Tab-separated table of C-alpha atoms and ligand atoms in Angstrom:
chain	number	residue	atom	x	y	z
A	1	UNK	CA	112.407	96.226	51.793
A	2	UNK	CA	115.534	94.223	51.975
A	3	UNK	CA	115.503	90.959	52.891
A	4	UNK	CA	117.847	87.328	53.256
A	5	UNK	CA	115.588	84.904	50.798
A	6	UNK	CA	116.519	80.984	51.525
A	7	UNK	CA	116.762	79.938	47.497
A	8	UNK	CA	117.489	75.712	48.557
A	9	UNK	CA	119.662	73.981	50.498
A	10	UNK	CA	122.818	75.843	51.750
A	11	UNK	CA	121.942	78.843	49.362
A	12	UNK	CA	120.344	82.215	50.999
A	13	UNK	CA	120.440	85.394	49.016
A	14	UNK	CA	120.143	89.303	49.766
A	15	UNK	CA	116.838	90.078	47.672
A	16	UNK	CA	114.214	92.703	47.891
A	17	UNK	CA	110.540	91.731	48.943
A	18	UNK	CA	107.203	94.229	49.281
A	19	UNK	CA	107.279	95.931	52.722
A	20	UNK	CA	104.310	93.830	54.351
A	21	UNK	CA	101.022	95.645	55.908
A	22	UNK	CA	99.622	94.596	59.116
A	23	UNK	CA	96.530	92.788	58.847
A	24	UNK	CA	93.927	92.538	61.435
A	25	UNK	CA	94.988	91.841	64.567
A	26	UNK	CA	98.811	92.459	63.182
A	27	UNK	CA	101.305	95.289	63.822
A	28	UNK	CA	103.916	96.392	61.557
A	29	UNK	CA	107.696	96.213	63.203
A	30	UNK	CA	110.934	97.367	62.101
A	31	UNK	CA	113.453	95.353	63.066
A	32	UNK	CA	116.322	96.457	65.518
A	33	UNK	CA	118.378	93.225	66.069
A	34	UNK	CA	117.652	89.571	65.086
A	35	UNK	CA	120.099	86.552	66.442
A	36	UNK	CA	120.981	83.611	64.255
A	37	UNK	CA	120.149	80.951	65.584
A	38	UNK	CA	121.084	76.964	65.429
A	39	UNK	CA	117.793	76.012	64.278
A	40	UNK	CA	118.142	78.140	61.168
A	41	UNK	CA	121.417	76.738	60.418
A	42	UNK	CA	119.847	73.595	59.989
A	43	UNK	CA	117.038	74.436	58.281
A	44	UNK	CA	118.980	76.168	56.119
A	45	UNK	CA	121.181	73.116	56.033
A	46	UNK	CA	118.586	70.668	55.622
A	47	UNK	CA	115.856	72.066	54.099
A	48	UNK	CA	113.361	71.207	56.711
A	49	UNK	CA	110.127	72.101	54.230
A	50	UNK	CA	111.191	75.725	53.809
A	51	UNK	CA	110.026	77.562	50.223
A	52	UNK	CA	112.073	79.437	47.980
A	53	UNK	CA	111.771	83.053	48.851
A	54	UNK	CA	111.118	82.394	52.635
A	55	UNK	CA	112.417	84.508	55.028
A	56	UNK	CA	113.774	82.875	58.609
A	57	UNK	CA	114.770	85.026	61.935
A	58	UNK	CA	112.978	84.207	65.026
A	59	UNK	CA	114.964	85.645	67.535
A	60	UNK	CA	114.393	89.627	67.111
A	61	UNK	CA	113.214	92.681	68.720
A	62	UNK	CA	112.264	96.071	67.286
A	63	UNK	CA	109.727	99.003	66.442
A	64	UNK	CA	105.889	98.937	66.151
A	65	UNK	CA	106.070	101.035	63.259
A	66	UNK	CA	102.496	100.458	62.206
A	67	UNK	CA	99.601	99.639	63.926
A	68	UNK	CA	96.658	97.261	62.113
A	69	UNK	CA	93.062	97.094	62.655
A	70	UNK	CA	91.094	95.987	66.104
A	71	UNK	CA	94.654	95.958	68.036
A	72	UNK	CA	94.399	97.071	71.489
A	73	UNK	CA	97.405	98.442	73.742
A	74	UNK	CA	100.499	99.105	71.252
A	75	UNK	CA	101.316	102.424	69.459
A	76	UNK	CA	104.040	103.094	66.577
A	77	UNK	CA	107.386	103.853	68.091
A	78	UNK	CA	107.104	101.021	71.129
A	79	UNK	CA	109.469	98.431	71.251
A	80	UNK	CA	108.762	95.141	71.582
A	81	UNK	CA	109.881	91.423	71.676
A	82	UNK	CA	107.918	88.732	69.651
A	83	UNK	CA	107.053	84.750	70.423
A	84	UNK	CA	107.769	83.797	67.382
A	85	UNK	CA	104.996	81.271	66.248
A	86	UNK	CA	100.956	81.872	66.208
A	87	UNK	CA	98.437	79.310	67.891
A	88	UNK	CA	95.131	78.943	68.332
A	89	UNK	CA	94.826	80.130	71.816
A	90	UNK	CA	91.857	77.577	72.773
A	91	UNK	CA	93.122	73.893	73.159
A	92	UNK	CA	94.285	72.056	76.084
A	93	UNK	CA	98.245	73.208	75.012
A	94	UNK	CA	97.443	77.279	74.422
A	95	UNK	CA	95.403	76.994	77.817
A	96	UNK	CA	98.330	75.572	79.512
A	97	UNK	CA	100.665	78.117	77.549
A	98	UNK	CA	102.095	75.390	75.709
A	99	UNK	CA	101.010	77.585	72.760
A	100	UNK	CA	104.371	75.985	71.029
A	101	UNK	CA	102.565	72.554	71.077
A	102	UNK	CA	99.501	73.695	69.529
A	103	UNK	CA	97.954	71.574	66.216
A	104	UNK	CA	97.768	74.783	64.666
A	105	UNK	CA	100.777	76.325	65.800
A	106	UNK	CA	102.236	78.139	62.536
A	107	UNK	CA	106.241	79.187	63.414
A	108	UNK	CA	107.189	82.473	62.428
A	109	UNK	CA	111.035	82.850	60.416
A	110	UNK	CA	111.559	78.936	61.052
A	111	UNK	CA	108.610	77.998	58.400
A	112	UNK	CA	105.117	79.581	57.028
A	113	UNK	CA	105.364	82.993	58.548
A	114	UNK	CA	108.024	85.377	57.331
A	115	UNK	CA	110.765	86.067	60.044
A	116	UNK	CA	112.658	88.783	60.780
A	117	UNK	CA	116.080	88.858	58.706
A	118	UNK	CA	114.286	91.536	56.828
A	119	UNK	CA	113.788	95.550	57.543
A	120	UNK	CA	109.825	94.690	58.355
A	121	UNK	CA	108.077	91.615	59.685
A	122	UNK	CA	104.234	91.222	60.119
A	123	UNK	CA	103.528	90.050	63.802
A	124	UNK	CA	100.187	89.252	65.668
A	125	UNK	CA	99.773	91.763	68.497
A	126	UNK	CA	98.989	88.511	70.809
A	127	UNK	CA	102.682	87.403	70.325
A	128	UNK	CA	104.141	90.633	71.432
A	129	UNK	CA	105.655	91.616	74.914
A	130	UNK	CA	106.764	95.064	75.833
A	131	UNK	CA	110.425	95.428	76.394
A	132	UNK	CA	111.543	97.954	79.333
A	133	UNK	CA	113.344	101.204	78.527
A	134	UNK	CA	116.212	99.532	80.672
A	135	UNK	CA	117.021	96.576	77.526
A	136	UNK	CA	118.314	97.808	74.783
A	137	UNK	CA	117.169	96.083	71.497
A	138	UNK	CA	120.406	93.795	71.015
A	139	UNK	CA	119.143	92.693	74.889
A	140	UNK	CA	115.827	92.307	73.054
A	141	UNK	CA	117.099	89.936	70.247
A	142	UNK	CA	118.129	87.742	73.446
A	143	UNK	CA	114.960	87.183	74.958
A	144	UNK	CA	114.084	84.209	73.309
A	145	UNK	CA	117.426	82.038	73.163
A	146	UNK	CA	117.494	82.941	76.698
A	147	UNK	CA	113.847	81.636	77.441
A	148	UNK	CA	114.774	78.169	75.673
A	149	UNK	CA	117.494	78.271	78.459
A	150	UNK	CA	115.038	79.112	80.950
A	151	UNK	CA	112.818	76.728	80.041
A	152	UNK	CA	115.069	74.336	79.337
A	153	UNK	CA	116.200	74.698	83.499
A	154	UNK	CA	112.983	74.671	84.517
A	155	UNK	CA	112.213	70.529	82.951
A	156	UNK	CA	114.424	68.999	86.060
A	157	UNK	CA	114.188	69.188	89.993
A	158	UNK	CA	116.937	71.651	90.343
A	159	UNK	CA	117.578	73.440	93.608
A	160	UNK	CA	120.426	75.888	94.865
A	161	UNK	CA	123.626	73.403	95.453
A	162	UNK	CA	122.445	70.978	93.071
A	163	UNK	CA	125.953	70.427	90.913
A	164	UNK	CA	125.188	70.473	87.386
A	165	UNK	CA	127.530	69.869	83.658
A	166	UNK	CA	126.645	71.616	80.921
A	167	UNK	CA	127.566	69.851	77.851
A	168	UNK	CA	128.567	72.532	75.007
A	169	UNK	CA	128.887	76.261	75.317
A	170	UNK	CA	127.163	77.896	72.295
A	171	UNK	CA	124.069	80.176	72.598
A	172	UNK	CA	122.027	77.200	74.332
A	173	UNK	CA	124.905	76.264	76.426
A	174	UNK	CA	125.479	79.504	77.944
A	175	UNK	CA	121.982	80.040	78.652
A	176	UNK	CA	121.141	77.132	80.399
A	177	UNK	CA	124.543	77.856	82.185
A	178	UNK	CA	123.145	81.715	82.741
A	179	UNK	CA	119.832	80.272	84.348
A	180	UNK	CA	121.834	77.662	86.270
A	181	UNK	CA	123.849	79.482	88.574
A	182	UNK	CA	120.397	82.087	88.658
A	183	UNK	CA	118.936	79.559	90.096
A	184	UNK	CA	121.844	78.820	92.495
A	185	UNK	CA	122.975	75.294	91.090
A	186	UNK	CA	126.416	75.198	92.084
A	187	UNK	CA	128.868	74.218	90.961
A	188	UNK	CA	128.318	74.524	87.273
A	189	UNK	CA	130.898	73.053	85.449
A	190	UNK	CA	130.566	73.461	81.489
A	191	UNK	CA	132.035	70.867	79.208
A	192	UNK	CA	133.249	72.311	75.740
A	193	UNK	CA	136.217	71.489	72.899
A	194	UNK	CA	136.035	75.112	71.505
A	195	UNK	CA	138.485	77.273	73.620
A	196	UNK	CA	136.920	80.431	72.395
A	197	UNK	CA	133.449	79.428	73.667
A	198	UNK	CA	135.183	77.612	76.927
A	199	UNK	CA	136.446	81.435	77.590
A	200	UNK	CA	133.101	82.497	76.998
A	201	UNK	CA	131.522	80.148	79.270
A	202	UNK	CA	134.275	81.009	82.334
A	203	UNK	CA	133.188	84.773	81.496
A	204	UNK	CA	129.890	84.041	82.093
A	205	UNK	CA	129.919	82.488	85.509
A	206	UNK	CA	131.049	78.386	85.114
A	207	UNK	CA	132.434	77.014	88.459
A	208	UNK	CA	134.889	75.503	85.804
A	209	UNK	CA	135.376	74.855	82.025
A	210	UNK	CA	136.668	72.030	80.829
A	211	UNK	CA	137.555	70.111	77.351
A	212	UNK	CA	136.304	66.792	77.522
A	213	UNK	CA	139.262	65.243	75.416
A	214	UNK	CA	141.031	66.286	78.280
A	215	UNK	CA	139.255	65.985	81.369
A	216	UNK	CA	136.028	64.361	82.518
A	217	UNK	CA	133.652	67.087	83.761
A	218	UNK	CA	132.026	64.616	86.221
A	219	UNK	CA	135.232	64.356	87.747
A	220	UNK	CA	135.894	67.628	87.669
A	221	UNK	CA	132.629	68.292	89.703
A	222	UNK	CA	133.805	65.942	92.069
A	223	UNK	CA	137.019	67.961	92.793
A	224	UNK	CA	134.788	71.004	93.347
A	225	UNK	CA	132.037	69.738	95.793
A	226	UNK	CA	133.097	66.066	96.418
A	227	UNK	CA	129.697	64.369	94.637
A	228	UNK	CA	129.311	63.787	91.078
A	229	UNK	CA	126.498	65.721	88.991
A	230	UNK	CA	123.138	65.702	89.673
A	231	UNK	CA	122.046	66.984	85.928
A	232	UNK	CA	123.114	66.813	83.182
A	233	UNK	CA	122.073	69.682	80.294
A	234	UNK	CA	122.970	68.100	76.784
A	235	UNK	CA	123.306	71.360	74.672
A	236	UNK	CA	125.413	70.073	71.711
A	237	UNK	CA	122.610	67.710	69.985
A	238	UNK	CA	125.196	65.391	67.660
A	239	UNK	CA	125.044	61.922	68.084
A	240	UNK	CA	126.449	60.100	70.847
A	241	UNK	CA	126.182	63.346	72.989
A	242	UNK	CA	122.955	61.873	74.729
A	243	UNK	CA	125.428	58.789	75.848
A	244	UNK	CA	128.060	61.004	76.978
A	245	UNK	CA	125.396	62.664	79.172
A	246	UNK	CA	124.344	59.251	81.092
A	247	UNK	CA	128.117	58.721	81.247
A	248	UNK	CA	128.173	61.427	83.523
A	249	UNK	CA	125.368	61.832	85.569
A	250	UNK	CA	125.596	60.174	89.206
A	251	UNK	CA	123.015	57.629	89.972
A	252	UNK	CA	119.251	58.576	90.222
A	253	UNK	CA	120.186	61.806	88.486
A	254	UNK	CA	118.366	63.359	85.953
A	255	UNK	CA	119.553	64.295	81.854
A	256	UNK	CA	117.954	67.244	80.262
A	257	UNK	CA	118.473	67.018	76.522
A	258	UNK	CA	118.204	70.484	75.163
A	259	UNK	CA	120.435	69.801	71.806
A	260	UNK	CA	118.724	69.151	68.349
A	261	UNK	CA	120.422	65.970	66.800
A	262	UNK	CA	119.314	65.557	63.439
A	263	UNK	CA	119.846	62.250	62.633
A	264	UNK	CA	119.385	58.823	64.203
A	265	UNK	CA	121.231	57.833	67.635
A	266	UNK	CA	121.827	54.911	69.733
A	267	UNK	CA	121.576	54.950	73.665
A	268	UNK	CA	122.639	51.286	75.490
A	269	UNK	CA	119.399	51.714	77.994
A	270	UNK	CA	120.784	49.100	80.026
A	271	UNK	CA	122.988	51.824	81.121
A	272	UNK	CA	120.377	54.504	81.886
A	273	UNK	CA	118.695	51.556	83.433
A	274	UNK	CA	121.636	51.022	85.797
A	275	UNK	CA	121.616	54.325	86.755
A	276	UNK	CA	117.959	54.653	87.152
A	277	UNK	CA	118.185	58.080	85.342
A	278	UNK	CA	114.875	60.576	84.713
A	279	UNK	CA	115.532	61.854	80.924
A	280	UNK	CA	113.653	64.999	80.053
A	281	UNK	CA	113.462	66.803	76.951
A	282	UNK	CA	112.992	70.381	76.578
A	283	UNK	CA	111.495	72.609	73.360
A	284	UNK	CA	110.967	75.893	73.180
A	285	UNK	CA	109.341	78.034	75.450
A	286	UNK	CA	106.057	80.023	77.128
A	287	UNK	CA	104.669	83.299	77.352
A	288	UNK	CA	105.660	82.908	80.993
A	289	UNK	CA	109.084	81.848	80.053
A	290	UNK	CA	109.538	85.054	77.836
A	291	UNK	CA	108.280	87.392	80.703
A	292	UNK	CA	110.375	85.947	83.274
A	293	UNK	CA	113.279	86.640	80.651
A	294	UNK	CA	112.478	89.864	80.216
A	295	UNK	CA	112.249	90.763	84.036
A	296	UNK	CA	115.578	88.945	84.813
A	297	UNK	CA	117.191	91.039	81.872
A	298	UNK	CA	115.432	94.620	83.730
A	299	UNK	CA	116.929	93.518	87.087
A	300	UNK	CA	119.966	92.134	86.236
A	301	UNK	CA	119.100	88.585	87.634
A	302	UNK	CA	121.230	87.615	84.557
A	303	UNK	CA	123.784	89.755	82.439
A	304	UNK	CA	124.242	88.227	79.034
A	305	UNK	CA	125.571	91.019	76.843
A	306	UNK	CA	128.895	88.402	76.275
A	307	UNK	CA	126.702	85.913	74.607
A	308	UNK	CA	126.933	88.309	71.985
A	309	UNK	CA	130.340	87.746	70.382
A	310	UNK	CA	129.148	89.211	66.651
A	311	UNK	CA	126.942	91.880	65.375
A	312	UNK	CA	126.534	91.840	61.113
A	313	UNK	CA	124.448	93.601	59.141
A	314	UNK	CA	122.086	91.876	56.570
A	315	UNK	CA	124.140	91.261	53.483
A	316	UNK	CA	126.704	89.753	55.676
A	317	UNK	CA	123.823	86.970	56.405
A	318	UNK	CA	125.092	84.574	53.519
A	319	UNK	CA	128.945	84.325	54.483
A	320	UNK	CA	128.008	84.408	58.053
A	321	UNK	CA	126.246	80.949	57.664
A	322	UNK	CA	128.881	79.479	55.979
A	323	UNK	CA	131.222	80.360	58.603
A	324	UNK	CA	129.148	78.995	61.483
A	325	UNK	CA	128.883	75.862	59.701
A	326	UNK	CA	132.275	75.415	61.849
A	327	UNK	CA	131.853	77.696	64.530
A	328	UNK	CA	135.023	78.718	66.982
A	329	UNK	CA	134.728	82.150	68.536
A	330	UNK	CA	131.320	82.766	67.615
A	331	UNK	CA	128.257	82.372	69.764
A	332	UNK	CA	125.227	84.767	69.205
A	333	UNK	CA	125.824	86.694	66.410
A	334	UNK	CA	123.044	89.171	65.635
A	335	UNK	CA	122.255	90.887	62.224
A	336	UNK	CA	121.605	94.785	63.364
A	337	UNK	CA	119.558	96.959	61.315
A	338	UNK	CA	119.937	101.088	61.471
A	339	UNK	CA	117.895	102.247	63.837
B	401	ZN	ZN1	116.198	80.132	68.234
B	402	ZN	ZN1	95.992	75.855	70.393
């Protein structure tokens, strides 16, 4: 089968690998649609402890296509969305569904397990949900940056009215925004430098957009409901962005950092001190988180086909990733695969 292969640091390669055979316990899928997401970026990046010849994609949907031994409840030809790691299912953190925080978590395309910017993954029928006939399978590929969004709302007290910023309007930006005004915060005012993604964000259902090297979003909050934000989502993750965020938060509010910053930062806590602010920080996401995804997708609780501003196929991977090393129009592109 084809497949991208990371070869080192800022390399990735179209190569050919040995379709995989579901194992116990495993199912066979062919994939429909995979997104790329900002982790991979910087793993790719980075490095992050990634082996030649890996394969990444976490965020994909697609096509039992064979079934393995002792698996109960799927059959070839059902589609299906995946949680994208494997844990233990025993300890305090799977019994919560915190399966994410589990010592023997293994993380599927982001690390051991082979990921999905290939024609076939192996999954674990325990990771798999169902996907309704209403999503179609680039709806699929959303599921999970949509459930970091969701979960990522879910870390504060938020309740209808409560006037939020969003800091930064890529894929994590515009779901958090998506599940905000779901969740009736209002207004919702997303802060972003990228016009492209700040016409995005507008499409998608911000009270306002707004360049911060232009205007303050706390103010602009203020114009639109007369009190300054209660939360704060951080969804850029470069430094200083977590000091921006308790620059605009009203008193007693609360900062949700979503955004990955991989290197050192410095926050003045004096200043979250002043402001008595609750930080929370939000990873990943639950079985619950993926199911409540999938059910606001079926319903139409949240429409987020215009996240998806690029569809490649797979020997497009390599340029892609150079290109969203300085993203401008983009936000989820997904790598589609004939189906
Ligand atoms: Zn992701
Ligand atoms: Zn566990």
């Amino acid at each position: 089968m084809k497949a991208i292969l990371y070869k080192g640091r800022n390399q990735l390669e179209l190569g050919e690998l040995p379709t995989p055979s579901p194992a116990a316990g495993e199912v066979l899928l062919k994939v429909h649609d995979c997104g790329i997401c900002g982790s991979d970026l910087h793993a790719v990046q980075f490095g992050l402890g990634l082996k030649p010849d890996c394969v990444l994609g976490h965020e994909f949907c697609g096509e039992i296509a064979a079934v393995g031994r002792e698996v109960r409840g799927f059959e070839t030809g059902e589609r299906v969305a995946v949680l994208p790691f494997a844990s233990c299912g025993e300890c305090e953190h799977c019994r919560r569904g915190q399966g994410y925080h589990c010592a023997k978590m293994k993380a599927l395309g982001l690390g051991p397990l082979p990921g999905a910017y290939a024609e076939y993954v192996a999954c674990s029928a325990a990771s798999l949900l169902k996907l309704p006939d209403r999503l179609n399978s680039r709806q699929g590929a959303l599921v999970e940056p949509l459930s970091v969004g969701l979960h990522a709302v879910k870390r504060p007290h938020l309740q209808p009215g409560t006037p939020c910023v969003v800091m930064g309007a890529g894929p994590v930006g515009l779901a958090v925004l998506l599940w905000c005004k779901a969740m009736g915060a209002d207004p919702v005012v997303v802060s972003e430098i990228a016009p492209g993604r700040r016409e995005l964000a507008q499409k998608l259902g911000a009270s306002a957009v707004v360049n911060p090297r232009e205007y303050n979003p706390a103010a602009k909050v203020r114009d639109l409901c007369g009190r300054l934000p209660q939360v704060i989502f951080e969804c850029i993750g470069v430094k200083s962005t977590m000091s921006e965020a308790v620059g605009l938060v009203d008193k007693c509010g609360q900062v949700v950092v979503v955004g990955v910053c991989m290197e050192p930062d410095q926050i003045m806590p004096l200043q979250w001190i002043f402001k008595e602010v609750t930080v929370h920080f939000a990873l990943a996401y639950s079985r619950a988180d993926f199911e409540e995804t999938i059910a606001a997708l079926a319903t139409s609780k949240i429409d987020a086909d215009s996240m998806v501003t690029d569809i490649i196929g797979l020997e497009q991977v390599p340029a892609t990733f150079a290109a969203l090393s300085r993203p401008t129009t983009q936000a989820k592109v997904l790598i589609e695969f004939p189906h």
